[in-house]
């Protein structure tokens, strides 16, 4: 899916994940972190930028509505190859369809179906060109898995004693967390802006929320 908003404060992480995925031996990268920290948005950005490296496609499969591990592979099939299952099992269809193709499979919100890790392992072993980028609150504990812990966004420096309000605003405006706050606020009220009057309050909210 196309991202609805610009990515803020994650350029270093995007490059780091790209580097993890590039080696031929890397087959699985798992982005871990607390809920709401930005794993999904980060995975989408990585997938978009790395698309040209996977000549046979990049597929994004959301699992947030799946609570049964046995439904993971059927959900992947339904998302990528709808109507093609026939008499095959989902695993058989995916093995046949991916084969040696150069494919990136993005599986989002894997934590509630963590028992499906064994199925992903079997699929990966059978498909030499398949790589998986997974978002999860916990690692899958599979051999060869590369974990990338998604860090929090850079917080503002709220120590403003002795500084003019304009200086405080300038310093706070450089924080990725504040930039995200302003972006989300402007989606509701386009007239909203970071000012000398509200900068310290917004910075305080970001720090307390983190």
Coordinates of C-alpha atoms in Angstrom, one line a residue:
X1 CA 0.0 0.0 0.0
X2 CA 1.1 3.6 -0.7
X3 CA 2.0 5.5 2.5
X4 CA -0.4 8.3 3.3
X5 CA 2.2 10.4 5.1
X6 CA 5.9 11.2 4.8
X7 CA 8.3 9.1 6.9
X8 CA 9.8 11.2 9.7
X9 CA 13.0 10.6 11.6
X10 CA 13.7 7.1 10.3
X11 CA 16.2 7.5 7.5
X12 CA 19.0 5.8 9.4
X13 CA 16.8 2.9 10.3
X14 CA 15.7 2.5 6.7
X15 CA 19.3 2.3 5.5
X16 CA 20.2 -0.1 8.3
X17 CA 17.4 -2.5 7.5
X18 CA 18.2 -2.3 3.8
X19 CA 21.8 -3.4 4.6
X20 CA 20.5 -6.3 6.7
X21 CA 18.3 -7.5 3.8
X22 CA 20.9 -7.2 1.0
X23 CA 23.2 -10.2 1.7
X24 CA 22.1 -13.3 -0.1
X25 CA 22.4 -15.4 3.1
X26 CA 19.8 -13.2 4.9
X27 CA 16.4 -14.7 4.6
X28 CA 14.4 -13.2 7.5
X29 CA 14.5 -9.8 9.2
X30 CA 12.2 -9.1 12.1
X31 CA 11.4 -5.6 13.2
X32 CA 10.6 -5.7 16.9
X33 CA 9.4 -3.0 19.3
X34 CA 6.4 -1.9 21.3
X35 CA 3.0 -1.4 19.8
X36 CA 2.7 2.0 18.1
X37 CA 6.4 2.7 17.8
X38 CA 6.3 2.7 13.9
X39 CA 7.2 -0.9 12.8
X40 CA 4.6 -1.1 10.1
X41 CA 5.4 2.3 8.6
X42 CA 9.1 1.5 8.6
X43 CA 8.6 -1.9 6.9
X44 CA 6.4 -0.2 4.2
X45 CA 9.2 2.3 3.5
X46 CA 11.9 -0.4 3.3
X47 CA 9.7 -2.5 1.0
X48 CA 9.0 0.4 -1.3
X49 CA 12.7 1.4 -1.6
X50 CA 13.9 -2.2 -2.0
X51 CA 11.3 -3.1 -4.6
X52 CA 13.7 -2.9 -7.6
X53 CA 16.0 -5.5 -5.9
X54 CA 13.2 -8.1 -6.1
X55 CA 12.5 -8.7 -9.7
X56 CA 9.5 -10.9 -9.0
X57 CA 7.7 -8.7 -6.6
X58 CA 7.2 -7.4 -3.1
X59 CA 4.1 -8.5 -1.2
X60 CA 2.6 -6.8 1.9
X61 CA 0.3 -9.0 4.0
X62 CA -1.3 -7.5 7.1
X63 CA -2.1 -10.0 9.9
X64 CA -3.7 -7.7 12.4
X65 CA -7.1 -9.4 12.0
X66 CA -5.7 -12.9 12.1
X67 CA -5.7 -14.6 15.5
X68 CA -5.2 -18.2 14.5
X69 CA -1.7 -19.3 13.5
X70 CA -3.3 -21.9 11.1
X71 CA -4.8 -19.0 9.2
X72 CA -1.5 -17.2 8.4
X73 CA -0.6 -19.1 5.2
X74 CA -4.2 -19.1 3.9
X75 CA -4.2 -15.3 4.5
X76 CA -1.0 -15.0 2.5
X77 CA -2.5 -17.0 -0.4
X78 CA -5.8 -15.0 -0.3
X79 CA -3.8 -11.7 -0.4
X80 CA -1.4 -12.7 -3.2
X81 CA -3.1 -15.5 -5.2
X82 CA -6.8 -15.2 -4.6
X83 CA -8.9 -17.9 -6.2
X84 CA -5.9 -20.1 -7.1
X85 CA -5.8 -22.5 -4.2
X86 CA -7.8 -25.4 -5.6
X87 CA -7.0 -28.8 -4.1
X88 CA -3.5 -27.7 -2.9
X89 CA -2.6 -26.7 0.6
X90 CA -1.6 -23.1 1.1
X91 CA 2.0 -24.2 1.7
X92 CA 2.1 -26.2 -1.5
X93 CA 0.7 -23.3 -3.6
X94 CA 3.2 -20.9 -2.1
X95 CA 6.1 -23.2 -2.7
X96 CA 5.1 -23.7 -6.3
X97 CA 4.4 -20.1 -6.9
X98 CA 7.5 -18.6 -5.3
X99 CA 9.9 -21.4 -6.2
X100 CA 13.3 -19.8 -7.1
X101 CA 11.7 -16.3 -7.7
X102 CA 13.2 -13.2 -6.2
X103 CA 10.4 -12.1 -3.8
X104 CA 10.2 -10.0 -0.6
X105 CA 7.3 -11.0 1.6
X106 CA 6.3 -8.4 4.2
X107 CA 4.3 -9.9 7.1
X108 CA 2.8 -7.3 9.4
X109 CA 1.8 -7.8 13.0
X110 CA 3.1 -11.3 13.5
X111 CA 3.1 -11.4 17.3
X112 CA -0.4 -12.8 17.8
X113 CA 0.3 -15.7 15.4
X114 CA 3.8 -16.4 16.5
X115 CA 3.1 -20.2 16.4
X116 CA 3.0 -19.8 12.6
X117 CA 6.8 -19.2 12.6
X118 CA 7.3 -22.9 11.8
X119 CA 5.3 -22.6 8.6
X120 CA 7.3 -19.6 7.6
X121 CA 10.5 -21.5 8.2
X122 CA 9.3 -24.3 6.0
X123 CA 8.3 -21.9 3.2
X124 CA 11.6 -20.1 3.4
X125 CA 13.6 -23.3 3.2
X126 CA 11.7 -24.4 0.1
X127 CA 12.0 -21.1 -1.8
X128 CA 15.6 -20.1 -2.4
X129 CA 14.8 -16.6 -3.6
X130 CA 12.3 -15.7 -0.9
X131 CA 13.1 -13.2 1.8
X132 CA 10.7 -12.1 4.6
X133 CA 10.5 -8.8 6.4
X134 CA 8.3 -9.3 9.5
X135 CA 7.0 -6.8 12.1
X136 CA 6.3 -8.3 15.5
X137 CA 6.5 -7.3 19.2
X138 CA 8.7 -10.4 19.7
X139 CA 11.2 -12.3 17.7
X140 CA 10.2 -15.5 15.9
X141 CA 13.2 -17.4 17.2
X142 CA 14.0 -19.0 13.9
X143 CA 17.5 -20.0 12.7
X144 CA 19.1 -17.2 10.7
X145 CA 16.6 -14.6 11.8
X146 CA 18.0 -11.1 12.0
X147 CA 16.3 -8.9 14.6
X148 CA 16.1 -5.2 14.2
X149 CA 14.9 -3.4 17.3
X150 CA 13.0 -0.3 16.2
X151 CA 14.1 2.6 18.4
X152 CA 11.9 5.5 19.6
X153 CA 11.9 8.7 17.7
X154 CA 14.3 11.4 18.8
X155 CA 12.8 13.3 21.7
X156 CA 13.0 17.1 22.2
X157 CA 15.4 18.7 24.6
X158 CA 13.0 20.4 27.1
X159 CA 15.8 22.1 29.1
X160 CA 15.1 25.6 28.2
X161 CA 16.1 27.6 31.2
X162 CA 17.7 30.9 30.3
X163 CA 16.8 30.7 26.6
X164 CA 14.5 32.9 24.7
X165 CA 11.2 31.4 23.6
X166 CA 12.3 31.6 19.9
X167 CA 15.4 29.6 20.7
X168 CA 13.4 27.0 22.6
X169 CA 11.0 26.6 19.6
X170 CA 13.9 26.2 17.1
X171 CA 15.6 23.5 19.2
X172 CA 12.3 21.6 19.9
X173 CA 11.3 21.8 16.2
X174 CA 14.3 19.6 15.3
X175 CA 12.9 16.7 17.2
X176 CA 11.4 13.9 15.1
X177 CA 8.8 13.2 17.8
X178 CA 7.7 16.8 17.7
X179 CA 7.6 16.8 13.9
X180 CA 5.4 13.7 14.0
X181 CA 3.1 15.3 16.6
X182 CA 2.7 18.4 14.4
X183 CA 2.1 16.3 11.3
X184 CA -0.7 14.4 13.0
X185 CA -2.2 17.6 14.5
X186 CA -2.2 19.3 11.1
X187 CA -4.1 16.3 9.6
X188 CA -7.0 17.3 12.0
X189 CA -6.4 21.1 11.9
X190 CA -4.4 22.4 8.9
X191 CA -3.9 25.7 10.6
X192 CA -2.1 24.1 13.6
X193 CA 1.6 25.0 13.9
X194 CA 4.5 24.9 16.4
X195 CA 4.8 28.3 17.9
X196 CA 6.9 30.0 20.6
X197 CA 3.8 29.8 22.9
X198 CA 3.0 26.0 22.5
X199 CA 6.5 24.5 21.8
X200 CA 7.4 23.7 25.4
X201 CA 3.9 22.2 26.0
X202 CA 4.2 20.0 22.9
X203 CA 7.7 18.9 23.8
X204 CA 6.4 18.0 27.3
X205 CA 3.6 15.9 25.9
X206 CA 6.0 13.9 23.6
X207 CA 8.4 13.2 26.5
X208 CA 5.6 12.1 28.8
X209 CA 4.0 9.9 26.1
X210 CA 7.3 8.2 25.4

